[in-house]
Short mmCIF file of C-alpha atoms in Angstrom, two decimals:
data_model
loop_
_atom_site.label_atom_id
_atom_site.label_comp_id
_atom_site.label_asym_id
_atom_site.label_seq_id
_atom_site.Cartn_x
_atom_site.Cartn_y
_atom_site.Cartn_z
CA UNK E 29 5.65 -3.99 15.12
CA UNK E 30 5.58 -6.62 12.23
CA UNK E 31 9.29 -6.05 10.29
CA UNK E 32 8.41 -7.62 6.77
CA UNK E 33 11.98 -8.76 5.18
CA UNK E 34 12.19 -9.16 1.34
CA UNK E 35 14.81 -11.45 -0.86
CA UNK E 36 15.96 -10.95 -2.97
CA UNK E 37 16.57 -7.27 -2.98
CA UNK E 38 17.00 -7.43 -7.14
CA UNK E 39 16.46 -10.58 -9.62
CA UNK E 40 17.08 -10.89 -13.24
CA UNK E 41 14.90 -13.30 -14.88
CA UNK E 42 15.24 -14.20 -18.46
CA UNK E 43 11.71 -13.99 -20.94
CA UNK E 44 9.65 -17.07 -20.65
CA UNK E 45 11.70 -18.37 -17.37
CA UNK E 46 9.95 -18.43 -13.32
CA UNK E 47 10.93 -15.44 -10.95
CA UNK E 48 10.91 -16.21 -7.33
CA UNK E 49 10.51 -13.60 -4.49
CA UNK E 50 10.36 -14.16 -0.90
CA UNK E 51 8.89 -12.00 2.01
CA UNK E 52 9.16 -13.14 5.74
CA UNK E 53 7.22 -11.74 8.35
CA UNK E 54 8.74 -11.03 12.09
CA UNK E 55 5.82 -12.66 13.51
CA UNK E 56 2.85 -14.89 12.19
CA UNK E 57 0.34 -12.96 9.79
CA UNK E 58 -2.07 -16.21 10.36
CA UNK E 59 -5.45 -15.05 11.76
CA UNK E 60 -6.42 -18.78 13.14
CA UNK E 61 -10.05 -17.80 13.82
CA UNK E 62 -10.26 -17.77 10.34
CA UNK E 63 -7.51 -20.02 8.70
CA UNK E 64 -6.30 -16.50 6.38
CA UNK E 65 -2.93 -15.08 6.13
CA UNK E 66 -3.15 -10.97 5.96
CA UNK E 67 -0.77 -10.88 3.28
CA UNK E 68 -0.64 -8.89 -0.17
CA UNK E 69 1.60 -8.40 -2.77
CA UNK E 70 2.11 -5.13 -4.88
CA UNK E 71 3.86 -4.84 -8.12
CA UNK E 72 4.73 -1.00 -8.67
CA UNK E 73 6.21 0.26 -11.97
CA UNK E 74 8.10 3.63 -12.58
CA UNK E 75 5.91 6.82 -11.81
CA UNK E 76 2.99 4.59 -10.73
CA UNK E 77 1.28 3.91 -7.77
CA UNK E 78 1.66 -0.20 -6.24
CA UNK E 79 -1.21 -2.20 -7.86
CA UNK E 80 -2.88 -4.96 -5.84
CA UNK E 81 -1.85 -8.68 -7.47
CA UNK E 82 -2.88 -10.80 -4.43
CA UNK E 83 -4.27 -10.87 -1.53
CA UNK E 84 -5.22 -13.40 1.37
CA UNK E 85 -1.48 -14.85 0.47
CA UNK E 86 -2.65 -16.63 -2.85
CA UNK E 87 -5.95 -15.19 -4.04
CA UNK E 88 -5.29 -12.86 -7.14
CA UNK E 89 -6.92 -10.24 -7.78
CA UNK E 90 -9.54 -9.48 -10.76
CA UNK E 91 -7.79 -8.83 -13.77
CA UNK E 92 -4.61 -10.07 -12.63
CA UNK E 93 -2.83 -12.38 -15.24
CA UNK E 94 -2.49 -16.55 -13.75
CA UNK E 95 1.26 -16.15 -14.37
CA UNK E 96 1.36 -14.29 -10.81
CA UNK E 97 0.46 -17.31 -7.98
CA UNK E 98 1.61 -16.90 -4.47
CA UNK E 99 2.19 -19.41 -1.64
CA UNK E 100 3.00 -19.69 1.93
CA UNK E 101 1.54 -19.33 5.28
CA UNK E 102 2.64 -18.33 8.66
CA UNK E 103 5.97 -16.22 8.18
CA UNK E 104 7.09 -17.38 5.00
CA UNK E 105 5.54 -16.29 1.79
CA UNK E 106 6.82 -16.55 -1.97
CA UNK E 107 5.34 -14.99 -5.03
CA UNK E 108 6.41 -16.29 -8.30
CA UNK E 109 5.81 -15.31 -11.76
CA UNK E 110 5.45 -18.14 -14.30
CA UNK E 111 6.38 -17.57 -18.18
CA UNK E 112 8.26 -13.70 -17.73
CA UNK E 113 7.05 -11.21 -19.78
CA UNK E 114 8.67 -7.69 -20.69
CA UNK E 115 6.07 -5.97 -18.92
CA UNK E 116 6.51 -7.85 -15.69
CA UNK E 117 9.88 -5.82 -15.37
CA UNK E 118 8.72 -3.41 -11.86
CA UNK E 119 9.50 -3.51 -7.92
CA UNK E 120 7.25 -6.04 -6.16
CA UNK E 121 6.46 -5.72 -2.92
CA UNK E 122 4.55 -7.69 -0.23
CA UNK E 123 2.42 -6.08 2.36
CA UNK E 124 1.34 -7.32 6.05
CA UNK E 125 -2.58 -5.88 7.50
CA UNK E 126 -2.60 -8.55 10.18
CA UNK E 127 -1.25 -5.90 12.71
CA UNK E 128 -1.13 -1.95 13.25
CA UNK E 129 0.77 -0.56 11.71
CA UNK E 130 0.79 -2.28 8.34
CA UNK E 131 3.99 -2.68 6.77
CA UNK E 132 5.56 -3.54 3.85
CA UNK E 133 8.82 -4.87 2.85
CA UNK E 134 11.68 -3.20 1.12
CA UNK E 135 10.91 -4.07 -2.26
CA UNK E 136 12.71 -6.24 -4.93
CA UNK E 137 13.59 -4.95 -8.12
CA UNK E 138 12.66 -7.18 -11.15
CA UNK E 139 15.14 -7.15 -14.34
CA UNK E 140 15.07 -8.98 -17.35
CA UNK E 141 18.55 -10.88 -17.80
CA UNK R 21 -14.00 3.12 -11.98
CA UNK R 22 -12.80 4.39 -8.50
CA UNK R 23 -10.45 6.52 -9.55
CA UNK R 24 -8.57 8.58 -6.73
CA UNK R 25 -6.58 12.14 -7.27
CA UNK R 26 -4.41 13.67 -4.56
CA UNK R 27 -3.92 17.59 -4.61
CA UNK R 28 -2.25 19.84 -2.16
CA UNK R 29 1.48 22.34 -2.13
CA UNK R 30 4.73 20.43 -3.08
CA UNK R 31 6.74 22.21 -0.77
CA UNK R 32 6.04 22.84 2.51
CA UNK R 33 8.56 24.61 4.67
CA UNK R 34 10.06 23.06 7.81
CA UNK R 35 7.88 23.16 11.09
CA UNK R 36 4.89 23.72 8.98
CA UNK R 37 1.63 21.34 8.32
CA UNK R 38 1.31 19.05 5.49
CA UNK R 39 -1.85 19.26 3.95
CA UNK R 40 -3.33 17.28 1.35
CA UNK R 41 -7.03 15.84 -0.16
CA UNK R 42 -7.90 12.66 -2.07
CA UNK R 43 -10.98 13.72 -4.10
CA UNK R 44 -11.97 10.17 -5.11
CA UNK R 45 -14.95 9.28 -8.39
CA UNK R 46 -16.60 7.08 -9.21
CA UNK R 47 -17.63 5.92 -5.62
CA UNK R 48 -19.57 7.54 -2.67
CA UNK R 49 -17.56 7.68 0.08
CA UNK R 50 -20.10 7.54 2.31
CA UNK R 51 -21.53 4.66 0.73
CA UNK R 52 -18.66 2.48 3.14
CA UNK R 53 -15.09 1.18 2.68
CA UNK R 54 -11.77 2.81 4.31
CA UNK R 55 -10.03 5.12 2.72
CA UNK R 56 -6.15 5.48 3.45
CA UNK R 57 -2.95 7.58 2.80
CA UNK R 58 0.73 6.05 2.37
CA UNK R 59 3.97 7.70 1.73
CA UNK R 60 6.54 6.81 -0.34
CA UNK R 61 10.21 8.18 -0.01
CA UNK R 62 13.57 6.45 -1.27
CA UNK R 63 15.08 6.09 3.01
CA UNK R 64 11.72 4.51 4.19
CA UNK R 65 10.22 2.58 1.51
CA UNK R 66 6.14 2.51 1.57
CA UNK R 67 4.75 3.80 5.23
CA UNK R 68 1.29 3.62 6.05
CA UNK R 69 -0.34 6.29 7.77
CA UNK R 70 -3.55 6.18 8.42
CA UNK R 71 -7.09 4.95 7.33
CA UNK R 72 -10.69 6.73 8.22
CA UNK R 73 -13.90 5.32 7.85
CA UNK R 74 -16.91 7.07 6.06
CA UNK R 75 -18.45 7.64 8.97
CA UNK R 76 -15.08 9.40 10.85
CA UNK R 77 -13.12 6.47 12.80
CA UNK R 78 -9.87 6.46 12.22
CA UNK R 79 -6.76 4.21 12.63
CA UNK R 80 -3.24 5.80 12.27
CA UNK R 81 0.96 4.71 12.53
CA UNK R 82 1.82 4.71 16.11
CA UNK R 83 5.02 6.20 14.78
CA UNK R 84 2.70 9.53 13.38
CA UNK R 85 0.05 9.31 15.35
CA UNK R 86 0.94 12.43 17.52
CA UNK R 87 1.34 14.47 14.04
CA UNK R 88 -1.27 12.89 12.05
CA UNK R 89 -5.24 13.69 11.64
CA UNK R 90 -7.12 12.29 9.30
CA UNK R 91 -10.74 13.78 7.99
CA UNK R 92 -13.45 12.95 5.52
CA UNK R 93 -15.73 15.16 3.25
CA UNK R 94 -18.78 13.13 1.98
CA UNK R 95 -20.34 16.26 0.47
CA UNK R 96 -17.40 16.44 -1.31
CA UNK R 97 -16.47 12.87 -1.67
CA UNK R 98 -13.27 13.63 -0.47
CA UNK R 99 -10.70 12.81 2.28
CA UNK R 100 -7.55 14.94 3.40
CA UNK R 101 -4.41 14.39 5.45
CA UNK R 102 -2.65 16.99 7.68
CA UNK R 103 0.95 16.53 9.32
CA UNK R 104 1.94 19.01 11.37
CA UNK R 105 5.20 19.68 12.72
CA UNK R 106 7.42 18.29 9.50
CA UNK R 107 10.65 17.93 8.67
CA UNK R 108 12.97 17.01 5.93
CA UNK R 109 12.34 13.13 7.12
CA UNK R 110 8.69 14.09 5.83
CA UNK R 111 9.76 14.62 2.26
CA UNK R 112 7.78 11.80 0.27
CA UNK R 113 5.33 10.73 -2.63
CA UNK R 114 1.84 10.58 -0.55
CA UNK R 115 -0.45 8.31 -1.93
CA UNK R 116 -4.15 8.12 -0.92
CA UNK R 117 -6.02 4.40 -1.55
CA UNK R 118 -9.20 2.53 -0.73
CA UNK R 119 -9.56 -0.49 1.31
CA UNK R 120 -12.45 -2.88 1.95
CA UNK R 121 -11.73 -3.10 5.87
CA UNK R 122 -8.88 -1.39 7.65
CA UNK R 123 -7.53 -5.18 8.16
CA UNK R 124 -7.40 -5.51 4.51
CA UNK R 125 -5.06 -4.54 1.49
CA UNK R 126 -5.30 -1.52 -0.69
CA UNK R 127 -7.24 -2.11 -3.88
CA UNK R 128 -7.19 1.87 -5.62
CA UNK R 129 -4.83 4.30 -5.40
CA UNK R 130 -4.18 7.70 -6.60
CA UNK R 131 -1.47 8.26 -8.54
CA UNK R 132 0.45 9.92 -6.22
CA UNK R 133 2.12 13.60 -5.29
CA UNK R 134 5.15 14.57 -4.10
CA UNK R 135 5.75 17.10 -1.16
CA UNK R 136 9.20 18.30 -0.41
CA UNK R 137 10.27 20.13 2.57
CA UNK R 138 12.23 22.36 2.48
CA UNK R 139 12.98 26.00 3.81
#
């Protein structure tokens, strides 16, 4: 099984200023047939379900503000969060659907400092 | 809108089946995508268990496979998940969602029930 490992576990990020979260995979989420990493991130906010920000590693998803980009290929994968806003405060978490059974990592908590 | 609504008993006792339905809107189920469940509890994090197809393949967790079956309603546009055989370990927020492909992320989800067990 694919163990997906967040880090931080918790961030505080002052308004206006970059948050940076990281999620490693235990093994490659590359498909090299077809160049894509089967990676997603979620950001989930109290008494909600996880909404879909991005997909694919770095393509967002409709609707999704530009201020959420994400990066990285392989094992090693980092969303970040340009410009904090208030409502950005929420656990994030990425997701692997390379292999059964997906996973997801632990979460990170982000604060505003 | 797909919008997505889970319903079933928030306490089930010990030993007992888990049983719960996704009535989804706004969509045909049988008009394609997967449809999936995922549980939520504070020891395990998020934990997929299973997707089904419109047309009845389905894909589970190794780790619940032997306790899982997933069905699908399209008369009733619906989907449902049963678990026998639970425990306290069991005790979660089950979530149903929608996915494109069953190698693909979840794009709706329902908001979400919790199911405690307990005797």
């Amino acid at each position: 099984d694919i163990v997906m490992t967040q880090s931080p576990d918790s961030l505080a990020v002052s308004l206006g200023e970059r948050a940076t979260i990281n999620c490693k995979s235990s093994q490659s989420v590359l498909y090299s047939s077809n160049n894509k990493n089967y990676l997603a991130w979620y950001q989930q906010k109290p008494g909600q379900p996880p909404k879909l920000l991005i997909y694919w590693a770095s393509t967002r998803e409709s609707g999704v503000p530009d201020r959420f980009s994400g990066s990285g290929s392989g094992t090693d994968f980092t969303l970040t969060i340009s410009g904090l806003q208030a409502e950005d405060v929420a656990v994030y978490y990425c997701q692997q659907y390379y292999s059964s059974p997906q996973a997801f990592g632990q979460g990170t908590k982000l604060e505003i400092k | 809108q797909v919008q997505l609504q889970e319903s079933g008993p928030g306490l089930v006792k010990p030993s007992e089946t888990l049983s719960l339905t996704c009535v989804v809107s706004g969509y045909s189920i049988s008009s394609g995508y997967y449809w999936g469940w995922i549980r939520q509890s504070p020891g395990k994090g998020l934990e997929w268990i299973g997707n089904i197809h419109h047309s009845g393949g389905t894909y589970y967790n190794p780790s619940l496979k032997s306790r899982v079956t997933i069905s699908v309603d399209t008369s009733k546009n619906q989907f449902s998940l049963n678990l026998s055989s639970v425990t306290a370990a069991d005790t979660a927020v089950y979530f149903c969602a929608r996915l494109e492909n069953t190698w693909q992320p979840f794009d709706y989800w329902g908001q979400g029930t919790l199911v405690t067990v307990s005797s």
